[in-house]
Amino acid sequence: MSKYKVILGVVYRASKKLTRYLSNHDIFMSSLLEGLRLSGMMTIKNNVIDARDVKNYREKWKVISSRIPRLFMSIYPAFSGVKSSDYVPDTLFFTHIEPILNNVAFSRSFADKNLYSLLIDDDVLPQVPLRKMHGTYYNHSYERLEEVNNELQRMAGSGKNFILKYSISSQGGKNIAVLKSDNGNLYHNDVLIDKQWLDKYYGENFLIQELVWQHPFYSKFNQSSLNTLRVYTYRSVKDEKVNVLHSILRVGKQGETIDNISMGGRACGITADGKLNGLSCDINGNLYDKVGEVNITRGKELYKFEDVMNCAISVAQKQFYTRLIGFDFCVDEKDRIRLIEINNYDVGVDILQQCNGPLFGQFTDEIIEFCSKNKKSFRYIIR
């Protein structure tokens, strides 16, 4: 019997190692393939770096992993014009850096949008009159709802429009629906919204929040979508101070209601003092000098930028298990800052490095040192 236990133990440990390897390999290859796709489609070529730059790039990052493709060093400087070995390789970011800086288990838990009102000041959040958590309906105050259809009709009676979306794993803006009030009922594309429809198409975890109308300044970029400021914050491993790393303006595709770059939107680079840096691009690497009614000229100031940055720092200071966060903020029609989403895992950094330069900037070396000495917060991830 002891012999079989030893064999089973060896097989079990080997299978765990294989699972971890395949998990990392899958993430590595997905990031690499996305980089190759962009490299093949981009219309500008990189004449900035040479063989010595590539060598320095690999030397800098190899203390974390030996697999450092030169691909990303070829892509990012071509867009941003910033020559640096500090660009984070996407392959390394998702397999090592993010899961070391952020506790994956806690991040995924706190990413539930239905928990926002329990963790964050409600004043910066859109109102959520109805939510469903783990199969149970609740109102704004997390009180259980028995008469869901009555609540839907009450919401419709306000005359307001609403946004319906999953509360968990809703990255990329998928399955977001606009609900319109009409004659005492809510409709999506002329389909009546009731409990039966919600249960069938949105399952156990979702929320319905009031539609946010953006400030006229941001409407000029695209009126149909809610355009947001993606703000990246980092809690330093040296002193625990929260710092704003970068921000970009995300603008939706004309006619769409969401601003996601992966669904045809555009990203506009922003300087540290809140001005457009003159660069705007899409997921395929196309560059634009005009977005909506706005000429993307360097130096144009963004409305209430400093207030948004201060709000991002304030919220990030209470996110103790997540050092790197990508916040999506907007300014509404009444000049109020609104937090739309917290991105605390699978935080996209490629478009940011295209528009603004290296993700971590002055904090790059401390992060490399920290990640080379600490273990990841997950054994394996199946995406």
Short mmCIF file of C-alpha atoms in Angstrom, two decimals:
data_model
loop_
_atom_site.label_atom_id
_atom_site.label_comp_id
_atom_site.label_asym_id
_atom_site.label_seq_id
_atom_site.Cartn_x
_atom_site.Cartn_y
_atom_site.Cartn_z
CA MET A 1 0.00 0.00 0.00
CA SER A 2 2.84 2.43 0.88
CA LYS A 3 4.37 1.84 -2.58
CA TYR A 4 1.13 2.90 -4.29
CA LYS A 5 0.89 5.96 -2.04
CA VAL A 6 4.37 7.05 -3.10
CA ILE A 7 3.49 6.59 -6.78
CA LEU A 8 0.21 8.45 -6.39
CA GLY A 9 2.03 11.24 -4.55
CA VAL A 10 4.56 11.60 -7.37
CA VAL A 11 1.82 11.62 -10.02
CA TYR A 12 -0.20 14.19 -8.04
CA ARG A 13 2.75 16.58 -7.62
CA ALA A 14 3.73 16.17 -11.26
CA SER A 15 0.17 16.92 -12.42
CA LYS A 16 0.11 20.10 -10.31
CA LYS A 17 3.38 21.27 -11.82
CA LEU A 18 2.10 20.50 -15.32
CA THR A 19 -1.12 22.42 -14.65
CA ARG A 20 0.83 25.47 -13.44
CA TYR A 21 3.12 25.28 -16.46
CA LEU A 22 0.25 24.98 -18.93
CA SER A 23 -1.59 27.86 -17.23
CA ASN A 24 1.41 30.17 -17.53
CA HIS A 25 2.14 28.96 -21.04
CA ASP A 26 -1.42 29.67 -22.15
CA ILE A 27 -1.31 33.22 -20.76
CA PHE A 28 2.18 33.76 -22.22
CA MET A 29 1.15 32.60 -25.69
CA SER A 30 -2.11 34.62 -25.65
CA SER A 31 -0.15 37.80 -24.88
CA LEU A 32 2.50 36.97 -27.46
CA LEU A 33 -0.05 36.28 -30.19
CA GLU A 34 -1.85 39.54 -29.46
CA GLY A 35 1.48 41.36 -29.78
CA LEU A 36 2.19 39.62 -33.09
CA ARG A 37 -1.28 40.57 -34.34
CA LEU A 38 -0.70 44.23 -33.53
CA SER A 39 2.82 44.17 -34.98
CA GLY A 40 1.45 42.82 -38.25
CA MET A 41 -1.29 45.45 -38.49
CA MET A 42 0.47 48.61 -37.29
CA THR A 43 1.20 51.12 -40.02
CA ILE A 44 4.22 52.70 -38.33
CA LYS A 45 7.57 51.00 -37.97
CA ASN A 46 10.06 51.27 -35.15
CA ASN A 47 13.28 52.93 -36.21
CA VAL A 48 14.10 53.93 -32.64
CA ILE A 49 15.70 50.83 -31.11
CA ASP A 50 18.74 48.76 -32.10
CA ALA A 51 20.35 45.48 -31.01
CA ARG A 52 21.96 47.09 -27.96
CA ASP A 53 18.58 48.39 -26.80
CA VAL A 54 17.09 44.90 -27.11
CA LYS A 55 19.99 43.43 -25.11
CA ASN A 56 19.53 45.99 -22.34
CA TYR A 57 15.80 45.31 -22.36
CA ARG A 58 16.26 41.59 -21.84
CA GLU A 59 18.96 42.12 -19.22
CA LYS A 60 16.65 44.36 -17.22
CA TRP A 61 13.71 41.95 -17.07
CA LYS A 62 15.42 38.54 -17.04
CA VAL A 63 15.74 38.59 -13.23
CA ILE A 64 12.00 37.83 -13.18
CA SER A 65 11.85 35.46 -16.16
CA SER A 66 14.21 34.31 -18.88
CA ARG A 67 11.47 34.44 -21.54
CA ILE A 68 11.53 38.08 -22.70
CA PRO A 69 10.38 38.53 -26.33
CA ARG A 70 11.85 41.54 -28.12
CA LEU A 71 8.44 42.02 -29.77
CA PHE A 72 7.09 44.49 -27.22
CA MET A 73 10.26 46.56 -27.33
CA SER A 74 9.62 46.88 -31.06
CA ILE A 75 5.97 47.92 -30.71
CA TYR A 76 5.66 50.45 -27.91
CA PRO A 77 8.41 52.98 -28.75
CA ALA A 78 7.10 53.14 -32.33
CA PHE A 79 3.87 54.66 -30.99
CA SER A 80 4.93 56.67 -27.96
CA GLY A 81 8.28 57.82 -29.29
CA VAL A 82 9.77 57.07 -25.87
CA LYS A 83 12.96 55.01 -26.04
CA SER A 84 13.31 52.99 -22.82
CA SER A 85 14.03 49.52 -21.49
CA ASP A 86 11.32 50.06 -18.87
CA TYR A 87 8.46 48.89 -21.10
CA VAL A 88 6.76 45.97 -19.36
CA PRO A 89 6.59 42.88 -21.60
CA ASP A 90 2.91 41.87 -21.76
CA THR A 91 3.87 38.21 -21.42
CA LEU A 92 5.71 38.93 -18.17
CA PHE A 93 3.07 41.27 -16.83
CA PHE A 94 0.24 38.73 -16.85
CA THR A 95 2.27 35.68 -15.79
CA HIS A 96 4.42 37.24 -13.07
CA ILE A 97 4.07 40.94 -12.27
CA GLU A 98 0.33 41.38 -11.81
CA PRO A 99 -0.14 38.18 -9.77
CA ILE A 100 2.73 39.23 -7.48
CA LEU A 101 1.61 42.83 -6.99
CA ASN A 102 -2.07 41.88 -6.64
CA ASN A 103 -3.55 39.10 -4.56
CA VAL A 104 -5.53 37.30 -7.25
CA ALA A 105 -8.01 35.61 -4.90
CA PHE A 106 -8.96 38.86 -3.18
CA SER A 107 -8.86 40.86 -6.39
CA ARG A 108 -11.39 38.61 -8.06
CA SER A 109 -13.65 38.82 -5.02
CA PHE A 110 -13.49 42.60 -4.78
CA ALA A 111 -14.01 42.90 -8.54
CA ASP A 112 -17.70 42.06 -8.00
CA LYS A 113 -19.47 45.29 -8.94
CA ASN A 114 -22.26 44.47 -6.53
CA LEU A 115 -19.81 44.95 -3.66
CA TYR A 116 -18.74 48.46 -4.66
CA SER A 117 -21.31 50.21 -2.47
CA LEU A 118 -20.14 48.24 0.57
CA LEU A 119 -16.49 49.17 0.05
CA ILE A 120 -16.54 52.62 -1.57
CA ASP A 121 -18.19 55.94 -0.79
CA ASP A 122 -21.58 55.79 -2.49
CA ASP A 123 -21.29 59.44 -3.54
CA VAL A 124 -18.90 58.56 -6.38
CA LEU A 125 -20.91 55.59 -7.65
CA PRO A 126 -23.88 55.49 -10.03
CA GLN A 127 -27.07 54.54 -8.21
CA VAL A 128 -27.98 50.82 -8.33
CA PRO A 129 -31.69 50.35 -7.59
CA LEU A 130 -31.67 46.62 -8.32
CA ARG A 131 -29.04 43.91 -8.11
CA LYS A 132 -28.88 40.13 -8.13
CA MET A 133 -26.21 38.37 -6.09
CA HIS A 134 -25.72 34.62 -6.06
CA GLY A 135 -29.26 34.12 -7.29
CA THR A 136 -31.02 36.50 -4.89
CA TYR A 137 -32.48 39.90 -5.80
CA TYR A 138 -31.69 42.95 -3.63
CA ASN A 139 -32.46 46.66 -3.70
CA HIS A 140 -29.98 49.53 -3.42
CA SER A 141 -29.65 48.98 0.35
CA TYR A 142 -29.01 45.24 -0.04
CA GLU A 143 -32.45 44.36 1.27
CA ARG A 144 -33.95 41.26 -0.29
CA LEU A 145 -36.52 41.90 -3.01
CA GLU A 146 -39.54 39.65 -3.33
CA GLU A 147 -41.57 41.57 -5.94
CA VAL A 148 -38.94 42.11 -8.62
CA ASN A 149 -41.37 43.08 -11.37
CA ASN A 150 -42.92 45.73 -9.12
CA GLU A 151 -39.47 47.20 -8.55
CA LEU A 152 -38.76 47.22 -12.30
CA GLN A 153 -42.00 49.09 -12.90
CA ARG A 154 -41.18 51.54 -10.12
CA MET A 155 -37.81 52.19 -11.78
CA ALA A 156 -39.50 52.72 -15.14
CA GLY A 157 -41.92 55.16 -13.53
CA SER A 158 -39.00 57.46 -12.75
CA GLY A 159 -38.57 58.08 -16.49
CA LYS A 160 -34.85 57.36 -16.23
CA ASN A 161 -32.81 55.04 -18.41
CA PHE A 162 -30.57 52.33 -16.97
CA ILE A 163 -27.57 50.14 -17.68
CA LEU A 164 -27.78 46.37 -17.19
CA LYS A 165 -24.53 44.40 -16.89
CA TYR A 166 -22.94 41.39 -15.26
CA SER A 167 -21.42 42.13 -11.88
CA ILE A 168 -18.68 39.52 -12.25
CA SER A 169 -16.27 38.92 -15.15
CA SER A 170 -17.65 41.65 -17.36
CA GLN A 171 -14.36 42.81 -18.89
CA GLY A 172 -14.40 44.14 -22.42
CA GLY A 173 -17.84 45.70 -22.18
CA LYS A 174 -19.60 42.52 -23.25
CA ASN A 175 -23.32 42.00 -22.60
CA ILE A 176 -23.98 45.54 -21.46
CA ALA A 177 -27.55 46.57 -22.25
CA VAL A 178 -29.26 49.97 -22.17
CA LEU A 179 -32.74 49.80 -20.63
CA LYS A 180 -35.18 52.54 -21.58
CA SER A 181 -38.25 53.59 -19.63
CA ASP A 182 -41.46 53.76 -21.62
CA ASN A 183 -45.05 53.89 -20.38
CA GLY A 184 -44.28 52.34 -16.99
CA ASN A 185 -42.04 49.53 -18.22
CA LEU A 186 -38.38 48.95 -19.06
CA TYR A 187 -37.37 47.86 -22.55
CA HIS A 188 -34.19 46.76 -24.29
CA ASN A 189 -34.43 46.96 -28.07
CA ASP A 190 -38.24 46.85 -27.79
CA VAL A 191 -38.11 43.73 -25.58
CA LEU A 192 -39.96 44.01 -22.26
CA ILE A 193 -37.61 43.56 -19.29
CA ASP A 194 -39.08 41.51 -16.46
CA LYS A 195 -37.84 39.00 -13.91
CA GLN A 196 -38.24 36.06 -16.26
CA TRP A 197 -36.15 37.75 -18.96
CA LEU A 198 -33.43 38.76 -16.46
CA ASP A 199 -33.23 35.24 -15.03
CA LYS A 200 -32.97 33.71 -18.49
CA TYR A 201 -30.36 36.01 -20.04
CA TYR A 202 -28.32 37.36 -17.11
CA GLY A 203 -28.35 34.53 -14.60
CA GLU A 204 -27.34 34.89 -10.97
CA ASN A 205 -25.02 37.90 -10.76
CA PHE A 206 -25.80 41.26 -12.34
CA LEU A 207 -26.87 44.80 -11.54
CA ILE A 208 -29.02 47.55 -13.00
CA GLN A 209 -27.68 51.06 -12.47
CA GLU A 210 -28.87 54.48 -13.51
CA LEU A 211 -27.52 55.64 -16.84
CA VAL A 212 -24.83 58.29 -16.38
CA TRP A 213 -25.00 61.31 -18.67
CA GLN A 214 -21.51 62.66 -19.26
CA HIS A 215 -20.31 66.24 -19.16
CA PRO A 216 -20.53 68.15 -22.49
CA PHE A 217 -16.72 68.43 -22.59
CA TYR A 218 -16.38 64.66 -22.94
CA SER A 219 -19.39 64.31 -25.22
CA LYS A 220 -17.41 66.16 -27.87
CA PHE A 221 -15.20 63.09 -28.29
CA ASN A 222 -18.24 60.87 -28.94
CA GLN A 223 -21.82 61.56 -27.89
CA SER A 224 -23.15 58.00 -28.03
CA SER A 225 -20.70 56.45 -25.56
CA LEU A 226 -19.83 57.15 -21.94
CA ASN A 227 -16.18 58.16 -22.38
CA THR A 228 -13.99 57.46 -19.37
CA LEU A 229 -10.62 58.28 -17.93
CA ARG A 230 -8.70 55.07 -17.26
CA VAL A 231 -6.46 55.89 -14.30
CA TYR A 232 -3.67 53.53 -13.25
CA THR A 233 -2.61 53.67 -9.61
CA TYR A 234 0.22 51.85 -7.85
CA ARG A 235 0.71 51.31 -4.11
CA SER A 236 4.49 51.39 -3.68
CA VAL A 237 6.17 48.32 -2.22
CA LYS A 238 8.68 50.69 -0.60
CA ASP A 239 6.47 53.06 1.41
CA GLU A 240 2.85 51.93 0.73
CA LYS A 241 2.05 55.33 -0.78
CA VAL A 242 -0.52 55.30 -3.60
CA ASN A 243 0.74 56.96 -6.79
CA VAL A 244 -0.94 57.73 -10.10
CA LEU A 245 1.12 56.07 -12.82
CA HIS A 246 -0.71 57.14 -15.97
CA SER A 247 -4.10 57.93 -17.41
CA ILE A 248 -5.67 57.66 -20.84
CA LEU A 249 -8.99 58.81 -22.22
CA ARG A 250 -11.09 55.96 -23.60
CA VAL A 251 -13.59 56.96 -26.28
CA GLY A 252 -16.24 54.62 -27.67
CA LYS A 253 -16.92 53.83 -31.29
CA GLN A 254 -19.43 56.14 -32.90
CA GLY A 255 -22.93 54.78 -32.33
CA GLU A 256 -21.86 52.53 -29.44
CA THR A 257 -22.76 53.12 -25.78
CA ILE A 258 -19.52 51.75 -24.28
CA ASP A 259 -15.96 53.02 -24.58
CA ASN A 260 -14.05 49.75 -24.77
CA ILE A 261 -11.04 49.80 -27.07
CA SER A 262 -11.54 46.12 -27.93
CA MET A 263 -14.95 46.96 -29.43
CA GLY A 264 -13.81 49.69 -31.80
CA GLY A 265 -13.05 52.49 -29.37
CA ARG A 266 -9.99 54.74 -29.28
CA ALA A 267 -7.46 55.63 -26.63
CA CYS A 268 -6.01 59.11 -26.22
CA GLY A 269 -2.74 59.59 -24.36
CA ILE A 270 -2.62 62.04 -21.44
CA THR A 271 0.32 63.81 -19.82
CA ALA A 272 0.91 63.78 -16.06
CA ASP A 273 -0.58 67.26 -15.72
CA GLY A 274 -3.82 66.34 -17.47
CA LYS A 275 -3.35 67.38 -21.09
CA LEU A 276 -3.72 65.39 -24.29
CA ASN A 277 -0.27 64.27 -25.44
CA GLY A 278 -1.20 64.31 -29.13
CA LEU A 279 -1.46 60.53 -29.61
CA SER A 280 -4.66 58.56 -30.24
CA CYS A 281 -4.87 54.98 -31.50
CA ASP A 282 -7.18 51.96 -31.74
CA ILE A 283 -6.71 48.25 -31.07
CA ASN A 284 -5.25 47.72 -34.55
CA GLY A 285 -2.59 50.38 -34.16
CA ASN A 286 -4.24 52.98 -36.40
CA LEU A 287 -3.42 56.55 -35.41
CA TYR A 288 -5.87 59.46 -35.36
CA ASP A 289 -5.43 63.22 -35.24
CA LYS A 290 -9.13 63.81 -34.58
CA VAL A 291 -11.59 61.98 -32.32
CA GLY A 292 -15.18 63.07 -32.70
CA GLU A 293 -15.23 66.88 -32.73
CA VAL A 294 -11.84 67.15 -31.02
CA ASN A 295 -8.51 67.65 -32.69
CA ILE A 296 -6.00 65.54 -30.78
CA THR A 297 -3.42 68.25 -30.41
CA ARG A 298 -0.84 68.22 -27.69
CA GLY A 299 -1.64 70.51 -24.78
CA LYS A 300 -5.46 70.41 -24.66
CA GLU A 301 -6.50 70.32 -20.99
CA LEU A 302 -8.98 67.70 -19.81
CA TYR A 303 -11.89 68.89 -17.69
CA LYS A 304 -11.66 68.19 -13.92
CA PHE A 305 -8.60 66.00 -14.42
CA GLU A 306 -7.04 66.77 -11.04
CA ASP A 307 -10.29 65.97 -9.23
CA VAL A 308 -10.44 62.59 -10.94
CA MET A 309 -6.83 61.82 -9.95
CA ASN A 310 -7.52 62.72 -6.32
CA CYS A 311 -10.59 60.50 -6.31
CA ALA A 312 -8.59 57.60 -7.76
CA ILE A 313 -5.96 57.91 -5.04
CA SER A 314 -8.64 58.09 -2.34
CA VAL A 315 -10.33 54.89 -3.52
CA ALA A 316 -7.04 53.05 -4.11
CA GLN A 317 -5.89 53.78 -0.56
CA LYS A 318 -8.60 51.41 0.70
CA GLN A 319 -7.74 48.60 -1.71
CA PHE A 320 -5.16 46.88 0.49
CA TYR A 321 -4.78 43.63 -1.44
CA THR A 322 -4.26 45.26 -4.83
CA ARG A 323 -1.20 47.36 -5.61
CA LEU A 324 -1.95 47.98 -9.29
CA ILE A 325 -5.45 49.13 -10.27
CA GLY A 326 -7.00 50.50 -13.43
CA PHE A 327 -9.97 52.76 -12.57
CA ASP A 328 -12.58 53.94 -15.06
CA PHE A 329 -13.90 57.38 -14.09
CA CYS A 330 -16.14 59.87 -15.82
CA VAL A 331 -17.43 63.37 -15.18
CA ASP A 332 -21.21 63.57 -15.34
CA GLU A 333 -23.44 66.37 -16.59
CA LYS A 334 -23.65 67.86 -13.09
CA ASP A 335 -19.85 68.08 -12.72
CA ARG A 336 -19.70 65.08 -10.39
CA ILE A 337 -16.92 62.48 -10.53
CA ARG A 338 -18.33 59.01 -11.10
CA LEU A 339 -16.47 55.72 -10.66
CA ILE A 340 -17.70 53.31 -13.32
CA GLU A 341 -15.44 50.32 -12.81
CA ILE A 342 -12.47 48.95 -10.89
CA ASN A 343 -10.08 46.77 -12.90
CA ASN A 344 -7.91 44.88 -10.42
CA TYR A 345 -6.97 41.76 -12.38
CA ASP A 346 -6.23 41.18 -16.06
CA VAL A 347 -5.57 44.92 -16.16
CA GLY A 348 -4.88 45.81 -19.78
CA VAL A 349 -1.62 47.73 -20.15
CA ASP A 350 -0.79 47.43 -23.86
CA ILE A 351 -2.75 50.42 -25.13
CA LEU A 352 -1.46 52.47 -22.19
CA GLN A 353 2.18 51.80 -23.08
CA GLN A 354 1.45 52.60 -26.73
CA CYS A 355 0.01 56.00 -25.82
CA ASN A 356 2.06 57.09 -22.81
CA GLY A 357 5.25 55.08 -22.56
CA PRO A 358 6.49 52.61 -19.88
CA LEU A 359 3.80 51.58 -17.41
CA PHE A 360 5.71 51.88 -14.13
CA GLY A 361 8.04 54.75 -15.01
CA GLN A 362 10.17 55.74 -12.02
CA PHE A 363 8.88 52.74 -10.05
CA THR A 364 10.11 50.14 -12.56
CA ASP A 365 13.27 49.13 -10.72
CA GLU A 366 11.59 48.72 -7.33
CA ILE A 367 8.89 46.56 -8.92
CA ILE A 368 11.43 44.37 -10.71
CA GLU A 369 13.31 43.87 -7.45
CA PHE A 370 10.10 43.09 -5.55
CA CYS A 371 8.79 40.64 -8.16
CA SER A 372 12.13 38.82 -8.38
CA LYS A 373 12.01 38.09 -4.63
CA ASN A 374 8.33 37.33 -4.04
CA LYS A 375 5.99 34.54 -5.06
CA LYS A 376 2.86 34.82 -7.14
CA SER A 377 -0.50 34.96 -5.37
CA PHE A 378 -1.88 32.05 -7.41
CA ARG A 379 -0.79 28.50 -8.12
CA TYR A 380 -2.45 28.49 -11.52
CA ILE A 381 -5.21 30.38 -13.33
CA ILE A 382 -7.60 28.96 -15.90
CA ARG A 383 -8.96 31.90 -17.86
#
